[in-house]
Amino acid sequence: KPGEQKHPKEPSSLQCMHLAVVACGDRLEETLIMLKSAVLFSNKRLCFHIFAEDSLKPEFEMKLKEWPSSYTKKFESNIYPITFSVGNAQEWKKLFKPCAAQRLFLPVILKDVDSLLYVDTDVLFLRPIDDIWHLLREFNSSQLAAMAPEHEIPKIGWYSRFARHPYYGSTGVNSGVMLMNLTRIRSAHFKNSLIPGGLTWEEMLYPLYQKYKNYITWGDQDLLNIIFYFNPECLYVFPCQWNYRPDHCMYGSNCRGAEEEGVSILHGNRGVYHDDKQPTFKALYEVIRDFPFEDNLFQSLYYPLQSRFLDTVHTLCGRIPQVFLKQIEKTMKKVYENRVIVYLGANHRY
């Protein structure tokens, strides 16, 4: 129509792997370290969608600009205010942790984004995001999101022992790493316990929260468990090495995928990057935090990690250092080989 504004998609955003995070309170540094781990290893271009309190926006912009150009050219970033499209914003904002419920509204807010990887601020990538992004291709025709189980063993799982609301599968799912086909989520009608017919994602969120708010402990994660309890065919479940938490090693090793392949995505929940309860997790966080961007990966990342891990062998998680090192070593070898090939190619005369 004449006079109507069009909003064409940026060509770069079509070639992008979209990564979303929600940062409130004191989560600025943690978020930046997560983004740093994403940029360090990934191959394809990244689009960051950072949802943050207004007071954090200038600092995010400033810190990301300080990164060397060899890295800043690998991503573009957008920073958004915290907004909730339905229900009471203050109620949503206080659910579980500050602003955590924002992730429930990503399909509604990011209308031009087809697929998205959402992660909590306390996540670290130990291999390229490209590898989890490829899992989107494994979705069958009814699947529209992917998460890992909350626990591997029902008898020690939280949901199987304590939940007072419906949850997915035998142990529930953890929403700290969530791969989403937003296009499918926006067009789907979800079965629910509210009305006999299906509801859209946006229609369902607030009534579902109202119905279960006195029974939920983990806020938005519980709501996602309730949604996928009623719609199990919509969920693709990926293995624990894509969302590896202290629970996977602090009671003895119970993530077989990580034992075989190594940890792909580390999720330091329970605040373990900032206390001394799980020194293996803390060591990974601090070594990635302190890595000087343009230094040699083996010299300034891998070797410091190995020596830090020697100090953690007295802990249950520290007894299996190869689980934490396997993917990171593989990834660094690939990065190194790619650079050598690029360097040789650039200097080769035909």
C-alpha positions as MATLAB code, in Angstrom:
seq = 'KPGEQKHPKEPSSLQCMHLAVVACGDRLEETLIMLKSAVLFSNKRLCFHIFAEDSLKPEFEMKLKEWPSSYTKKFESNIYPITFSVGNAQEWKKLFKPCAAQRLFLPVILKDVDSLLYVDTDVLFLRPIDDIWHLLREFNSSQLAAMAPEHEIPKIGWYSRFARHPYYGSTGVNSGVMLMNLTRIRSAHFKNSLIPGGLTWEEMLYPLYQKYKNYITWGDQDLLNIIFYFNPECLYVFPCQWNYRPDHCMYGSNCRGAEEEGVSILHGNRGVYHDDKQPTFKALYEVIRDFPFEDNLFQSLYYPLQSRFLDTVHTLCGRIPQVFLKQIEKTMKKVYENRVIVYLGANHRY';
ca = [
       0.000    0.000    0.000;
       1.227    3.549   -0.690;
       2.723    5.230    2.372;
       2.983    1.953    4.248;
       6.375    1.345    5.815;
       8.028   -1.924    4.947;
      10.530   -3.588    7.237;
      12.720   -5.757    5.043;
      14.835   -8.332    6.849;
      18.505   -7.506    6.946;
      20.304   -9.888    4.584;
      22.851  -10.608    7.335;
      20.121  -11.684    9.764;
      19.078  -14.406    7.333;
      22.550  -15.919    7.512;
      22.622  -15.559   11.275;
      22.410  -17.948   14.167;
      20.167  -16.080   16.603;
      21.110  -16.213   20.292;
      18.918  -14.670   23.019;
      19.690  -13.983   26.681;
      17.925  -12.103   29.475;
      20.133  -10.117   31.870;
      18.937   -8.315   34.982;
      20.484   -7.325   38.287;
      24.129   -8.347   38.652;
      24.285  -10.582   35.568;
      26.204   -8.237   33.235;
      29.639   -9.888   33.537;
      28.216  -13.418   33.380;
      26.305  -12.534   30.205;
      29.400  -11.046   28.562;
      31.454  -14.177   29.350;
      28.688  -16.328   27.833;
      28.681  -14.180   24.658;
      32.488  -14.321   24.580;
      32.422  -18.145   24.667;
      29.904  -18.085   21.797;
      32.075  -15.815   19.635;
      35.361  -17.580   20.434;
      34.389  -20.853   18.788;
      31.487  -20.310   16.386;
      31.920  -20.437   12.631;
      28.777  -18.857   11.178;
      27.754  -15.276   11.958;
      25.866  -14.665   15.220;
      22.972  -12.318   15.997;
      22.718  -11.517   19.710;
      19.346  -10.524   21.193;
      20.068   -9.167   24.672;
      17.074   -8.366   26.881;
      18.293   -6.156   29.715;
      17.194   -3.617   32.274;
      17.587   -0.045   31.004;
      20.426    0.636   33.441;
      22.548   -2.154   31.887;
      22.124   -1.154   28.231;
      24.941    1.467   27.991;
      27.421   -0.857   29.658;
      26.577   -3.754   27.350;
      27.067   -1.484   24.328;
      30.365   -0.148   25.636;
      31.826   -3.555   26.614;
      30.902   -5.249   23.319;
      32.538   -2.396   21.371;
      35.775   -2.955   23.308;
      36.223   -6.415   21.801;
      38.801   -6.588   18.964;
      37.449   -6.116   15.428;
      38.444   -9.668   14.435;
      35.668  -10.766   16.844;
      33.136   -7.926   16.582;
      32.807   -8.621   12.848;
      31.535  -12.122   13.708;
      28.304  -10.854   15.305;
      25.692   -8.135   15.441;
      23.855   -7.283   18.645;
      20.472   -5.837   19.555;
      19.581   -4.774   23.090;
      15.919   -4.689   24.107;
      14.061   -3.463   27.192;
      12.253   -5.976   29.404;
       8.610   -6.224   28.222;
       5.687   -8.588   28.799;
       2.873   -8.542   26.245;
       0.089  -10.055   28.383;
      -0.882  -10.009   32.052;
       0.677   -8.054   34.875;
       4.260   -6.957   34.079;
       5.278   -6.652   37.756;
       3.985  -10.141   38.456;
       5.952  -11.596   35.522;
       9.059   -9.652   36.493;
       9.140  -11.162   39.984;
       8.468  -14.736   38.870;
      11.333  -16.932   40.162;
      14.338  -14.698   39.343;
      14.275  -11.075   38.121;
      13.117  -10.957   34.487;
      13.486  -14.736   33.928;
       9.909  -14.924   32.598;
      10.985  -12.718   29.661;
      12.060  -15.870   27.778;
       8.397  -16.954   27.569;
       7.657  -13.895   25.427;
      10.467  -14.259   22.858;
       8.197  -15.734   20.116;
       5.910  -12.714   20.490;
       8.636  -10.033   20.590;
      11.071  -11.329   17.949;
       8.473  -11.498   15.184;
      11.011  -11.456   12.324;
      13.215  -14.212   13.739;
      12.556  -17.712   12.441;
      14.682  -19.807   14.843;
      16.456  -18.957   18.064;
      18.701  -20.406   20.741;
      17.831  -19.058   24.193;
      20.351  -19.548   27.023;
      20.580  -18.448   30.642;
      23.356  -16.005   31.536;
      25.268  -18.744   33.401;
      25.919  -20.819   30.269;
      29.286  -21.357   28.536;
      29.768  -22.754   25.039;
      32.594  -25.287   24.778;
      32.042  -25.910   21.051;
      30.540  -23.905   18.148;
      26.902  -22.848   18.400;
      26.706  -24.148   14.807;
      26.600  -27.678   16.237;
      23.478  -27.175   18.390;
      21.944  -25.019   15.626;
      22.111  -28.064   13.315;
      19.697  -29.879   15.665;
      16.899  -27.690   14.243;
      17.127  -29.877   11.137;
      16.389  -32.952   13.241;
      12.977  -31.661   14.388;
      10.111  -33.717   12.995;
       7.036  -31.941   11.606;
       5.380  -31.442   15.033;
       8.442  -30.405   17.085;
       8.947  -26.700   17.703;
      11.358  -26.495   20.667;
      14.203  -28.509   22.173;
      15.421  -28.821   25.766;
      17.434  -31.292   27.851;
      16.001  -33.342   30.732;
      16.083  -31.728   34.175;
      17.585  -34.939   35.513;
      18.781  -38.295   34.223;
      17.583  -40.387   37.170;
      13.919  -40.074   38.280;
      14.527  -41.215   41.853;
      16.841  -38.249   42.528;
      15.140  -35.779   40.147;
      13.423  -32.672   41.547;
      10.203  -32.843   39.506;
       9.679  -36.575   40.049;
       9.970  -36.103   43.824;
       8.471  -32.682   44.588;
       6.474  -31.158   41.706;
       2.853  -30.248   42.467;
       1.996  -29.557   38.835;
       2.185  -31.514   35.532;
       5.668  -31.756   33.975;
       7.223  -33.238   30.847;
       8.288  -36.898   30.793;
       9.644  -38.708   33.845;
      12.021  -35.989   35.133;
      10.864  -32.707   33.560;
      13.003  -30.514   31.292;
      15.484  -27.717   32.043;
      14.912  -24.424   30.239;
      18.442  -22.983   30.614;
      19.281  -24.004   27.035;
      16.289  -23.871   24.722;
      16.337  -24.173   20.932;
      13.177  -22.811   19.327;
      11.542  -22.691   15.928;
       9.691  -19.414   16.603;
       7.753  -19.554   13.332;
       6.190  -22.858   14.386;
       5.538  -21.637   17.942;
       3.710  -18.543   16.633;
       1.455  -20.555   14.318;
       0.706  -23.507   16.638;
      -2.390  -24.114   18.757;
      -1.508  -25.792   22.030;
      -3.547  -28.289   24.007;
      -3.985  -27.148   27.603;
      -5.937  -27.640   30.824;
      -7.905  -24.402   30.441;
     -10.257  -24.854   27.492;
     -11.078  -27.876   25.283;
      -9.838  -26.190   22.072;
      -6.230  -25.155   21.468;
      -4.757  -21.791   22.409;
      -1.951  -19.837   20.760;
       1.292  -19.400   22.711;
       0.476  -15.803   23.661;
      -3.155  -16.567   24.626;
      -2.067  -19.408   26.863;
       0.719  -17.847   28.988;
      -1.166  -15.679   31.477;
      -4.199  -17.956   32.135;
      -1.802  -20.880   32.601;
       0.255  -18.872   35.072;
      -2.922  -17.823   36.951;
      -4.038  -21.442   37.202;
      -0.734  -22.853   38.482;
       0.968  -19.924   40.219;
       0.469  -21.356   43.712;
       2.073  -24.660   42.715;
       5.166  -23.592   40.779;
       8.646  -23.292   42.296;
      10.926  -22.642   39.305;
       8.771  -19.996   37.611;
       8.937  -19.919   33.830;
      10.652  -23.340   33.646;
       7.648  -24.882   35.415;
       5.275  -23.202   32.956;
       7.266  -24.649   30.044;
       7.067  -28.090   31.675;
       3.287  -27.716   32.013;
       2.970  -26.638   28.341;
       4.994  -29.616   27.078;
       3.240  -32.038   29.434;
       0.065  -31.282   27.463;
       1.940  -31.124   24.121;
       4.735  -33.731   24.331;
       4.807  -34.207   20.561;
       6.001  -30.597   20.215;
       9.271  -31.128   22.109;
      12.584  -32.479   20.851;
      14.688  -33.670   23.804;
      18.438  -33.313   23.386;
      20.969  -35.147   25.560;
      22.540  -33.850   28.769;
      25.901  -32.805   27.249;
      24.054  -29.837   25.684;
      23.002  -28.545   29.119;
      25.564  -29.921   31.585;
      24.971  -28.826   35.186;
      26.580  -29.565   38.568;
      23.821  -32.146   39.142;
      25.429  -34.263   36.422;
      28.609  -34.829   38.413;
      28.118  -33.792   42.045;
      26.357  -37.045   42.957;
      28.677  -39.127   40.791;
      28.793  -38.962   37.007;
      25.318  -39.459   35.503;
      25.526  -37.908   32.027;
      26.655  -40.662   29.694;
      26.672  -38.357   26.642;
      29.263  -36.104   28.303;
      31.402  -39.098   29.270;
      31.428  -40.234   25.656;
      31.549  -36.914   23.776;
      32.554  -34.327   26.369;
      30.495  -31.366   27.594;
      29.133  -29.263   24.708;
      27.370  -26.539   26.732;
      28.170  -25.930   30.385;
      25.374  -24.544   32.603;
      26.744  -23.261   35.899;
      23.449  -22.942   37.770;
      23.279  -22.748   41.586;
      25.769  -19.823   41.370;
      28.746  -22.193   41.029;
      30.876  -19.750   39.020;
      30.964  -17.438   42.024;
      31.446  -19.698   45.051;
      33.797  -22.574   45.871;
      31.301  -25.434   45.873;
      32.190  -26.655   42.348;
      35.757  -25.488   41.557;
      35.754  -27.238   38.132;
      32.872  -25.043   36.916;
      34.455  -21.940   38.451;
      37.798  -22.702   36.768;
      36.178  -22.882   33.309;
      34.329  -19.617   33.878;
      37.414  -17.752   35.084;
      39.747  -19.063   32.374;
      37.303  -18.004   29.614;
      36.752  -14.663   31.390;
      40.508  -13.991   31.571;
      41.409  -15.244   28.075;
      42.906  -12.357   26.044;
      40.910  -12.427   22.802;
      43.692  -12.608   20.255;
      46.013  -14.917   22.157;
      46.776  -18.510   21.223;
      43.870  -20.744   22.329;
      46.052  -23.649   23.452;
      48.519  -21.483   25.333;
      46.128  -19.060   27.011;
      42.994  -21.169   27.385;
      43.612  -24.908   27.243;
      46.802  -25.134   29.309;
      45.545  -22.807   32.086;
      42.408  -24.979   32.241;
      44.434  -28.157   32.593;
      46.490  -26.730   35.432;
      43.416  -25.283   37.196;
      41.711  -28.678   36.958;
      44.620  -30.321   38.807;
      43.464  -28.376   41.878;
      39.929  -29.797   41.649;
      40.628  -33.566   41.581;
      39.481  -33.889   45.210;
      35.896  -33.045   44.143;
      33.406  -35.378   42.405;
      33.194  -33.147   39.321;
      36.973  -32.639   39.330;
      37.592  -36.382   39.100;
      36.435  -36.406   35.482;
      38.388  -33.512   33.881;
      38.335  -35.193   30.448;
      34.542  -34.684   30.367;
      35.072  -30.913   30.550;
      38.112  -30.818   28.254;
      37.175  -33.194   25.431;
      34.960  -30.865   23.339;
      36.997  -27.763   24.018;
      40.151  -29.557   22.814;
      38.393  -30.809   19.674;
      37.009  -27.334   18.959;
      40.381  -25.641   19.384;
      42.047  -28.110   17.028;
      39.421  -27.288   14.389;
      39.854  -23.524   14.908;
      43.624  -23.933   14.596;
      43.348  -26.092   11.462;
      40.941  -23.617    9.848;
      43.294  -20.726   10.525;
      46.245  -22.627    9.077;
      44.226  -23.524    5.967;
      43.035  -19.899    5.566;
      46.598  -18.633    6.079;
      48.076  -21.103    3.582;
      45.284  -20.373    1.110;
      45.897  -16.625    1.316;
      49.607  -17.097    0.688;
      49.350  -19.722   -1.995;
      50.086  -18.589   -5.540;
      48.544  -20.608   -8.325;
];
